Coordinates of C-alpha atoms and ligand atoms in Angstrom, one line a residue:
X1 CA 110.3 116.4 106.9
X2 CA 110.4 117.1 110.7
X3 CA 108.0 119.6 112.3
X4 CA 110.8 122.1 112.8
X5 CA 111.4 122.4 109.1
X6 CA 107.7 123.1 108.4
X7 CA 106.6 126.6 107.2
X8 CA 104.3 126.9 110.3
X9 CA 107.3 126.3 112.6
X10 CA 109.3 128.8 110.7
X11 CA 106.5 131.4 110.9
X12 CA 106.2 130.9 114.7
X13 CA 110.0 131.3 115.1
X14 CA 110.0 134.5 113.1
X15 CA 107.0 135.9 115.0
X16 CA 108.5 134.9 118.4
X17 CA 111.7 136.9 117.7
X18 CA 109.8 140.1 117.7
X19 CA 107.0 139.1 120.2
X20 CA 109.0 137.4 123.0
X21 CA 110.1 140.6 124.8
X22 CA 106.4 141.8 125.1
X23 CA 105.4 141.9 128.8
X24 CA 102.1 140.6 130.1
X25 CA 101.5 144.1 131.5
X26 CA 101.4 145.5 127.9
X27 CA 99.3 142.6 126.7
X28 CA 96.7 143.3 129.4
X29 CA 96.9 147.0 129.0
X30 CA 96.2 146.7 125.3
X31 CA 93.2 144.4 125.4
X32 CA 90.4 144.8 127.9
X33 CA 88.7 141.7 126.6
X34 CA 91.7 139.5 127.1
X35 CA 90.2 137.4 130.0
X36 CA 87.2 136.6 127.8
X37 CA 88.9 136.0 124.6
X38 CA 91.7 133.9 126.1
X39 CA 89.7 131.5 128.1
X40 CA 87.5 128.5 127.5
X41 CA 84.8 126.7 129.5
X42 CA 83.9 123.1 129.4
X43 CA 81.0 121.8 131.6
X44 CA 82.2 122.9 135.1
X45 CA 85.8 123.7 134.1
X46 CA 86.9 127.2 133.4
X47 CA 90.3 127.4 131.7
X48 CA 91.9 130.8 131.8
X49 CA 95.1 131.2 129.7
X50 CA 95.0 135.0 129.4
X51 CA 98.1 135.1 131.7
X52 CA 100.1 133.1 129.1
X53 CA 102.6 135.2 127.0
X54 CA 100.6 135.1 123.8
X55 CA 97.8 136.7 121.8
X56 CA 95.1 135.5 119.5
X57 CA 97.7 135.9 116.7
X58 CA 100.0 133.5 118.5
X59 CA 97.3 131.0 118.8
X60 CA 96.4 131.3 115.1
X61 CA 100.0 130.5 114.2
X62 CA 100.0 127.6 116.7
X63 CA 96.8 126.2 115.3
X64 CA 98.4 126.4 111.8
X65 CA 101.2 124.3 113.2
X66 CA 98.7 121.7 114.5
X67 CA 97.1 121.6 111.0
X68 CA 100.5 121.2 109.4
X69 CA 101.3 118.3 111.8
X70 CA 98.1 116.7 110.6
X71 CA 96.7 116.5 114.1
X72 CA 93.2 115.6 112.9
X73 CA 94.6 112.5 111.2
X74 CA 96.5 111.5 114.4
X75 CA 93.3 111.9 116.5
X76 CA 91.4 109.8 114.0
X77 CA 94.1 107.1 114.0
X78 CA 93.9 106.8 117.8
X79 CA 90.1 106.7 117.9
X80 CA 89.9 104.0 115.1
X81 CA 92.3 101.7 116.9
X82 CA 95.3 102.0 114.6
X83 CA 98.5 100.7 116.1
X84 CA 99.9 104.1 116.8
X85 CA 102.2 102.7 119.5
X86 CA 104.5 101.6 116.7
X87 CA 107.5 100.4 118.8
X88 CA 105.3 97.9 120.6
X89 CA 102.9 97.3 117.7
X90 CA 99.8 98.2 119.8
X91 CA 96.7 100.2 119.5
X92 CA 96.1 103.0 122.1
X93 CA 92.5 102.6 123.3
X94 CA 92.2 104.0 126.9
X95 CA 89.3 106.0 125.5
X96 CA 87.4 102.8 125.1
X97 CA 87.5 102.4 128.9
X98 CA 85.2 105.3 129.4
X99 CA 82.6 104.3 126.8
X100 CA 79.3 102.7 127.6
X101 CA 78.5 101.0 124.3
X102 CA 80.0 99.6 121.2
X103 CA 81.2 98.6 118.8
X104 CA 84.4 100.5 119.4
X105 CA 86.8 101.3 117.9
X106 CA 85.5 99.4 114.9
X107 CA 83.0 96.6 114.2
X108 CA 85.8 94.3 113.1
X109 CA 87.8 95.2 116.2
X110 CA 85.4 95.7 119.1
X111 CA 86.9 95.8 122.5
X112 CA 83.7 96.9 124.2
X113 CA 82.3 93.5 125.2
X114 CA 85.4 92.7 127.4
X115 CA 85.5 96.3 128.7
X116 CA 81.9 96.3 129.8
X117 CA 82.1 92.7 131.2
X118 CA 85.1 93.7 133.3
X119 CA 83.4 96.8 134.5
X120 CA 80.4 94.8 135.5
X121 CA 82.6 92.3 137.5
X122 CA 84.4 95.2 139.2
X123 CA 81.1 96.8 140.2
X124 CA 79.7 93.5 141.6
X125 CA 82.9 93.0 143.6
X126 CA 83.0 96.6 144.8
X127 CA 79.4 96.5 145.9
X128 CA 80.0 93.3 147.9
X129 CA 82.9 95.0 149.7
X130 CA 81.0 98.2 150.3
X131 CA 78.0 96.4 151.7
X132 CA 80.1 94.2 154.1
X133 CA 79.1 91.1 152.2
X134 CA 82.6 90.3 151.2
X135 CA 84.0 88.2 153.9
X136 CA 87.6 87.2 154.8
X137 CA 88.7 83.7 155.4
X138 CA 87.5 83.6 159.0
X139 CA 84.1 85.0 158.1
X140 CA 84.7 88.6 159.2
X141 CA 83.9 91.4 156.7
X142 CA 86.7 93.1 154.9
X143 CA 87.5 96.6 156.3
X144 CA 90.9 97.5 154.8
X145 CA 91.9 97.3 151.1
X146 CA 95.6 97.6 150.2
X147 CA 96.4 98.5 146.6
X148 CA 99.9 97.1 145.8
X149 CA 101.2 98.6 142.5
X150 CA 103.6 101.2 141.3
X151 CA 103.6 103.9 138.5
X152 CA 100.4 103.8 136.6
X153 CA 99.2 100.9 138.8
X154 CA 99.3 103.2 141.8
X155 CA 99.4 106.9 141.0
X156 CA 96.0 107.2 139.2
X157 CA 93.8 105.4 141.8
X158 CA 95.7 107.0 144.6
X159 CA 95.4 110.5 143.2
X160 CA 91.6 110.0 142.6
X161 CA 91.0 108.4 146.0
X162 CA 92.5 111.5 147.6
X163 CA 90.7 113.9 145.3
X164 CA 87.3 112.2 146.1
X165 CA 87.9 111.3 149.7
X166 CA 84.9 113.4 150.7
X167 CA 82.6 110.9 149.0
X168 CA 84.5 107.8 149.9
X169 CA 83.0 104.9 151.8
X170 CA 82.8 105.9 155.5
X171 CA 84.3 102.8 157.1
X172 CA 86.3 100.9 154.4
X173 CA 89.9 102.2 154.4
X174 CA 91.9 102.2 151.2
X175 CA 95.7 102.1 151.4
X176 CA 98.4 102.3 148.7
X177 CA 101.7 100.6 148.8
X178 CA 104.2 101.2 145.9
X179 CA 107.7 101.6 147.4
X180 CA 110.2 98.8 147.7
X181 CA 111.2 100.5 151.0
X182 CA 109.8 98.4 153.8
X183 CA 109.1 101.7 155.6
X184 CA 105.9 101.9 153.6
X185 CA 104.5 98.4 154.0
X186 CA 105.9 97.3 157.4
X187 CA 104.2 100.1 159.5
X188 CA 101.0 99.6 157.5
X189 CA 100.9 95.9 158.2
X190 CA 101.2 96.7 161.9
X191 CA 97.9 98.5 161.8
X192 CA 96.0 95.9 159.8
X193 CA 94.1 92.8 160.9
X194 CA 94.8 90.0 158.5
X195 CA 91.3 88.6 159.0
X196 CA 89.7 91.8 157.6
X197 CA 92.3 92.9 154.9
X198 CA 92.1 92.5 151.2
X199 CA 95.1 93.0 148.9
X200 CA 94.6 94.2 145.4
X201 CA 97.8 93.4 143.4
X202 CA 97.8 95.7 140.4
X203 CA 100.4 95.2 137.7
X204 CA 99.8 95.1 134.0
X205 CA 102.9 92.9 133.5
X206 CA 103.1 91.3 136.9
X207 CA 106.8 91.4 136.4
X208 CA 107.5 94.6 138.2
X209 CA 110.0 94.1 141.0
X210 CA 108.5 96.5 143.5
X211 CA 105.0 95.0 143.2
X212 CA 106.3 91.4 143.2
X213 CA 108.3 92.0 146.4
X214 CA 105.5 93.9 148.2
X215 CA 102.9 91.3 147.2
X216 CA 105.1 88.4 148.4
X217 CA 105.6 90.1 151.8
X218 CA 101.9 90.7 152.1
X219 CA 101.2 87.1 151.2
X220 CA 103.8 85.8 153.8
X221 CA 102.3 88.1 156.4
X222 CA 98.8 86.8 155.7
X223 CA 99.8 83.1 155.8
X224 CA 101.9 83.6 159.0
X225 CA 98.7 84.9 160.6
X226 CA 96.0 82.8 159.1
X227 CA 98.1 79.6 158.6
X228 CA 96.2 78.2 155.6
X229 CA 97.1 78.6 151.9
X230 CA 93.3 78.5 151.2
X231 CA 93.0 81.9 152.9
X232 CA 94.8 83.5 149.9
X233 CA 91.6 83.2 147.8
X234 CA 89.6 85.4 150.2
X235 CA 92.3 88.0 150.7
X236 CA 94.0 88.6 147.3
X237 CA 92.7 89.7 144.0
X238 CA 94.8 90.9 141.0
X239 CA 94.5 93.3 138.2
X240 CA 96.7 92.3 135.2
X241 CA 97.1 91.6 131.6
X242 CA 99.0 88.5 132.7
X243 CA 96.6 86.0 134.1
X244 CA 99.1 83.1 134.0
X245 CA 101.6 85.0 136.2
X246 CA 98.8 85.8 138.7
X247 CA 98.7 82.0 139.4
X248 CA 102.3 82.2 140.6
X249 CA 101.1 84.4 143.4
X250 CA 98.4 81.9 144.2
X251 CA 95.7 84.1 142.8
X252 CA 93.1 82.1 140.9
X253 CA 92.1 83.1 137.4
X254 CA 88.6 84.1 138.5
X255 CA 90.1 86.6 141.0
X256 CA 92.0 88.4 138.2
X257 CA 90.5 91.5 136.7
X258 CA 91.9 91.8 133.2
X259 CA 93.5 94.8 131.4
X260 CA 94.8 94.7 127.9
X261 CA 97.9 95.5 125.9
X262 CA 96.1 98.5 124.3
X263 CA 96.0 100.3 127.7
X264 CA 99.2 102.1 128.7
X265 CA 99.9 101.9 132.5
X266 CA 99.8 105.7 132.9
X267 CA 96.4 105.8 131.0
X268 CA 94.9 102.9 133.0
X269 CA 93.0 104.6 135.8
X270 CA 89.7 104.0 133.9
X271 CA 90.3 100.2 133.7
X272 CA 90.3 97.6 136.5
X273 CA 93.5 99.4 137.7
X274 CA 90.9 101.7 139.2
X275 CA 89.3 98.9 141.3
X276 CA 90.5 100.3 144.6
X277 CA 89.0 103.7 143.6
X278 CA 85.7 102.1 142.6
X279 CA 85.7 100.3 146.0
X280 CA 86.2 103.7 147.7
X281 CA 83.7 105.8 145.8
X282 CA 81.2 103.2 144.5
X283 CA 80.4 102.0 141.0
X284 CA 78.0 104.9 140.4
X285 CA 80.5 107.6 141.1
X286 CA 83.1 105.7 139.1
X287 CA 80.7 105.7 136.2
X288 CA 80.2 109.5 136.6
X289 CA 84.0 109.9 136.4
X290 CA 84.0 107.8 133.2
X291 CA 81.2 109.9 131.8
X292 CA 83.1 113.1 132.5
X293 CA 86.1 111.7 130.7
X294 CA 84.0 110.5 127.8
X295 CA 82.5 114.0 127.4
X296 CA 86.1 115.3 127.1
X297 CA 86.9 112.7 124.5
X298 CA 83.9 113.8 122.4
X299 CA 84.9 117.4 122.8
X300 CA 88.5 116.6 121.8
X301 CA 87.3 114.7 118.7
X302 CA 84.7 117.3 117.6
X303 CA 85.6 120.8 118.7
X304 CA 87.5 123.1 116.3
X305 CA 91.1 123.4 117.3
X306 CA 90.6 127.1 118.2
X307 CA 88.1 126.1 120.9
X308 CA 89.4 122.7 121.8
X309 CA 90.7 122.6 125.4
X310 CA 93.3 119.8 125.0
X311 CA 94.5 121.2 121.7
X312 CA 94.9 124.8 123.1
X313 CA 96.5 123.5 126.3
X314 CA 99.0 121.5 124.3
X315 CA 99.8 124.3 121.9
X316 CA 100.4 126.7 124.8
X317 CA 102.9 124.1 126.1
X318 CA 104.6 123.9 122.8
X319 CA 104.8 127.7 122.6
X320 CA 106.4 127.9 126.0
X321 CA 108.8 125.0 125.5
X322 CA 109.8 125.4 121.9
X323 CA 109.6 129.1 121.3
X324 CA 109.8 130.9 124.6
X325 CA 112.4 128.4 125.8
X326 CA 110.8 127.1 129.0
X327 CA 112.3 123.9 130.4
X328 CA 109.9 123.1 133.2
X329 CA 106.2 123.4 133.9
X330 CA 104.9 123.7 137.5
X331 CA 101.6 122.1 138.6
X332 CA 100.2 124.0 141.6
X333 CA 96.9 122.8 143.0
X334 CA 95.2 125.0 145.5
X335 CA 93.3 122.1 147.0
X336 CA 94.6 119.6 149.6
X337 CA 92.7 116.8 148.0
X338 CA 94.7 117.2 144.8
X339 CA 98.0 116.7 146.5
X340 CA 98.9 113.7 144.3
X341 CA 98.1 115.4 141.1
X342 CA 101.6 116.7 140.4
X343 CA 103.1 113.2 140.7
X344 CA 100.3 111.7 138.6
X345 CA 100.9 114.3 135.9
X346 CA 104.7 113.8 136.1
X347 CA 104.3 110.2 135.0
X348 CA 101.6 111.0 132.4
X349 CA 103.6 113.7 130.8
X350 CA 107.2 112.8 131.3
X351 CA 106.9 109.0 130.7
X352 CA 104.9 109.7 127.6
X353 CA 106.8 112.6 126.0
X354 CA 110.2 112.5 127.6
X355 CA 111.7 111.3 124.4
X356 CA 114.6 112.5 122.1
X357 CA 114.0 110.4 119.0
X358 CA 110.9 110.6 116.8
X359 CA 108.6 107.8 115.7
X360 CA 111.1 106.9 112.9
X361 CA 114.0 106.7 115.3
X362 CA 115.6 109.9 114.2
X363 CA 117.1 112.3 116.7
X364 CA 114.8 115.2 117.6
X365 CA 115.9 118.6 116.7
X366 CA 113.8 120.4 119.2
X367 CA 113.0 120.1 122.9
X368 CA 110.1 117.8 123.9
X369 CA 108.5 117.3 127.3
X370 CA 109.4 119.9 129.9
X371 CA 110.2 118.8 133.4
X372 CA 106.9 118.6 135.1
X373 CA 107.0 119.2 138.8
X374 CA 104.8 120.8 141.5
X375 CA 103.3 120.9 145.0
X376 CA 100.3 122.1 146.7
X377 CA 100.3 125.8 145.7
X378 CA 99.6 127.3 149.1
X379 CA 102.4 125.3 150.7
X380 CA 104.7 126.1 147.8
X381 CA 104.2 129.8 148.4
X382 CA 106.1 129.5 151.6
X383 CA 108.8 127.3 150.1
X384 CA 109.8 127.7 146.5
X385 CA 107.7 130.5 145.1
X386 CA 110.5 132.9 145.8
X387 CA 112.3 131.5 142.8
X388 CA 109.2 131.7 140.6
X389 CA 108.9 135.4 141.5
X390 CA 112.5 136.6 141.5
X391 CA 114.7 133.7 140.5
X392 CA 115.0 135.0 136.9
X393 CA 113.9 131.7 135.3
X394 CA 111.0 131.1 133.0
X395 CA 108.7 128.7 134.7
X396 CA 105.2 128.4 133.2
X397 CA 102.7 127.3 135.9
X398 CA 99.3 125.5 135.9
X399 CA 97.2 126.8 138.8
X400 CA 94.3 124.5 139.7
X401 CA 91.6 125.1 142.2
X402 CA 88.0 124.0 143.0
X403 CA 85.6 126.9 143.8
X404 CA 83.6 125.0 146.3
X405 CA 85.3 123.2 149.2
X406 CA 84.2 119.8 150.4
X407 CA 85.0 120.9 153.9
X408 CA 83.1 124.1 154.7
X409 CA 85.1 125.6 157.5
X410 CA 84.4 129.3 157.6
X411 CA 87.2 131.6 156.4
X412 CA 89.3 128.9 154.6
X413 CA 88.0 128.7 151.1
X414 CA 88.0 132.4 150.1
X415 CA 91.4 133.0 151.7
X416 CA 92.7 130.0 149.8
X417 CA 91.3 131.2 146.4
X418 CA 92.6 134.7 147.0
X419 CA 96.1 133.3 147.4
X420 CA 95.7 131.3 144.2
X421 CA 94.6 134.3 142.2
X422 CA 97.1 136.6 143.9
X423 CA 100.0 134.4 142.9
X424 CA 99.2 134.2 139.3
X425 CA 98.6 137.9 139.1
X426 CA 101.9 138.7 141.0
X427 CA 103.8 136.4 138.7
X428 CA 102.3 137.9 135.6
X429 CA 102.5 141.6 136.4
X430 CA 105.3 141.8 139.0
X431 CA 106.2 145.1 140.6
X432 CA 108.3 147.9 139.1
X433 CA 110.9 150.0 140.9
X434 CA 108.6 153.1 140.6
X435 CA 105.7 151.0 142.1
X436 CA 108.0 150.0 145.0
X437 CA 108.9 153.7 145.6
X438 CA 105.3 154.7 145.4
X439 CA 104.3 152.1 147.9
X440 CA 106.5 153.7 150.6
X441 CA 104.7 155.6 153.3
X442 CA 107.0 158.6 153.1
X443 CA 109.5 159.8 150.6
X444 CA 113.2 159.5 151.8
X445 CA 114.3 162.8 153.2
X446 CA 117.9 162.5 154.2
X447 CA 120.8 161.4 152.0
X448 CA 121.1 158.4 154.2
X449 CA 117.5 157.4 153.7
X450 CA 117.9 157.9 149.9
X451 CA 120.9 155.6 149.9
X452 CA 119.0 153.0 151.9
X453 CA 116.1 153.2 149.5
X454 CA 118.4 152.8 146.5
X455 CA 119.7 149.6 148.0
X456 CA 116.4 148.1 148.9
X457 CA 114.4 148.9 145.8
X458 CA 116.0 146.3 143.6
X459 CA 115.3 143.7 146.2
X460 CA 111.6 144.5 146.1
X461 CA 111.2 144.6 142.4
X462 CA 109.4 141.7 140.7
X463 CA 110.1 141.3 137.0
X464 CA 106.7 139.6 136.4
X465 CA 106.0 138.2 132.9
X466 CA 105.9 134.7 134.4
X467 CA 103.2 132.8 132.3
X468 CA 100.5 130.7 133.9
X469 CA 97.1 129.2 133.2
X470 CA 94.4 128.8 135.8
X471 CA 92.0 125.8 135.7
X472 CA 89.1 126.4 137.9
X473 CA 86.7 123.6 138.7
X474 CA 83.3 124.3 140.2
X475 CA 83.9 121.5 142.7
X476 CA 85.8 118.2 142.9
X477 CA 83.2 115.8 141.7
X478 CA 83.8 112.5 139.8
X479 CA 82.6 113.9 136.5
X480 CA 84.7 117.1 136.6
X481 CA 87.8 115.2 137.7
X482 CA 87.2 112.6 134.9
X483 CA 87.1 115.5 132.4
X484 CA 90.2 117.1 133.9
X485 CA 92.4 114.0 133.7
X486 CA 91.2 113.2 130.1
X487 CA 92.0 116.8 129.2
X488 CA 95.6 116.3 130.4
X489 CA 95.8 112.9 128.6
X490 CA 94.8 114.5 125.3
X491 CA 97.1 117.4 125.8
X492 CA 100.0 114.9 126.0
X493 CA 98.7 113.2 122.9
X494 CA 98.5 116.4 120.9
X495 CA 102.1 117.4 121.9
X496 CA 103.4 113.9 121.0
X497 CA 101.6 114.1 117.7
X498 CA 103.1 117.5 116.9
X499 CA 106.6 116.5 117.9
X500 CA 106.2 113.3 116.0
X501 CA 107.1 111.1 118.9
X502 CA 105.5 107.9 120.3
X503 CA 103.8 109.0 123.5
X504 CA 102.9 105.4 124.4
X505 CA 106.1 103.5 125.0
X506 CA 108.6 104.0 127.8
X507 CA 111.9 102.3 126.8
X508 CA 113.8 104.7 129.0
X509 CA 112.8 102.9 132.1
X510 CA 114.3 99.6 131.1
X511 CA 118.0 100.2 131.5
X512 CA 117.9 101.0 135.3
X513 CA 115.8 97.9 135.9
X514 CA 118.4 95.7 134.1
X515 CA 121.3 97.3 136.0
X516 CA 119.5 96.8 139.3
X517 CA 119.3 93.1 138.6
X518 CA 123.1 93.0 138.0
X519 CA 123.8 94.8 141.2
X520 CA 121.5 92.9 143.6
X521 CA 123.7 89.8 144.0
X522 CA 126.6 92.0 144.9
X523 CA 125.2 92.7 148.3
X524 CA 125.9 89.1 149.3
X525 CA 128.8 88.2 147.0
X526 CA 131.6 90.7 146.6
X527 CA 133.0 88.8 143.6
X528 CA 130.1 90.1 141.6
X529 CA 131.5 93.6 142.0
X530 CA 134.2 93.2 139.4
X531 CA 131.8 93.6 136.5
X532 CA 130.5 96.9 138.0
X533 CA 131.9 100.4 137.8
X534 CA 134.1 101.7 140.6
X535 CA 131.6 104.1 142.0
X536 CA 129.0 101.4 142.4
X537 CA 131.6 99.1 143.8
X538 CA 132.5 101.7 146.5
X539 CA 128.8 102.2 147.3
X540 CA 128.3 98.5 147.7
X541 CA 131.4 98.2 149.9
X542 CA 130.0 100.8 152.3
X543 CA 126.7 98.9 152.4
X544 CA 128.3 95.6 153.2
X545 CA 130.1 97.3 156.1
X546 CA 126.8 98.6 157.5
X547 CA 124.1 96.1 156.5
Ligands
F6P601 O1 108.6 101.0 134.7 C1 107.7 101.8 134.2 C2 106.3 101.2 134.2 O2 106.3 100.2 133.3 C3 105.2 102.1 134.0 O3 105.0 102.4 132.7 C4 104.1 101.4 134.6 O4 103.0 102.2 134.9 C5 104.7 100.9 135.9 O5 106.0 100.5 135.5 C6 104.1 99.7 136.5 O6 104.0 98.6 135.6 P1 103.1 97.3 135.9 O7 101.7 97.8 135.9 O8 103.4 96.4 134.7 O9 103.6 96.8 137.2

């Protein structure tokens, strides 16, 4: 049986038919306690979902759906190390990476000794760098660290380094290079001194083209400047599950920090993939981030579904996607330091749940992951919010903000927060035609004024009823951010469990990689073209004329 044929799904569908037209205005007018009853707090995170188009009854039905999908059993299976990533035959144990003791997940399958030993090695290495004791080949201390990786080997540490830049090491600079486009690496290399630069090559597989090409260029640059193969050992470390391949880059086994097949790339921030982050913020702050995530793990495992943040967040997403019919979800941080959060969540959500077959390989009969997108909220207001307000599309939004700023310039923070709150309120409640008329300074007197008013009123009406949640953090500190990211991870897990899909593989990224390998030789050899489609052939012909 698929989830759509369950009684709980049927009950939600029937309920939705009568409930869907209800406007958020009515819901707020009918319940003065709504902000209290439809919000949850966890440590320093306040999650307000009162502006979602639902009531306590809706949530009861959604919780029944989670029960019918046997969510508790799925959670148990992940935390006990069952091979829930069935298409790859792997356990899913990123939660082990934020634990501080073992055995875990079981005494007969305990990953904690290697997790803790790797964390200890990372901390030792990070401290040496931070104290200036880590010297380059010529004896000068390392000043710049370049993380070379892509996807999960880039987005997590980059997002967190930005989020925590206020507490980052004052003189060590951390850079991120992911793109094959030389326009990212080449200008960076121009600013770097090879004698004081460390490259951290991060790739779970070490077979990712982008990372291999960037790492090779970095290696060539270093050797061209330092003119000794022996210099590689002082300027390159790797993070990978593939120690043998690291040797092909000239990186010795003792300069490789391991990760394991039970960590998905997009869930690997907490592992040695976070090495650049640990170098930036220090091992203690890194541990605080892990503790924040660990607390969210405990909450996820133990809180009743009705008060369980990841479960509620996931169920709201399912309600919006599968019952109200939303196809996208906007992530709108009102905090410059969270500028990479939308990209991070895009990979986390869409690579995990962008699937159209279930765990058994059967076609899904309902929508799965919405298109996740977003931008800094305050900038977005002056760009695309017009469509959110008046474009007539249903776009659920996640507003995120930190109450306290790391940069206390007078006048900024309260103005920023008022904009954040104003947008979610305007989206929810809109403005009616009579409110537009009432806002006019004087009533139209002449027939011409009346005609002008009739023309302008519809332009100024806001339909409202655009659902959103607001996640308020007391401040951007490592623990709170750790909890926040673990919250989103578990939300994705819950949705995957309810849809019955495998959130931990990503077969959909393979085809493009294989096709790119077929196309590459055609830049030099036009004979290769013949096996390619005519559109690609024409694109290549244009390139050959202009390369
Ligand atoms: O191609 C997608 C992907 O495999 C992601 O899942 C992963 O995060 C990224 O590429 C990088 O992979 P790797 O760490 O093996 O280089």
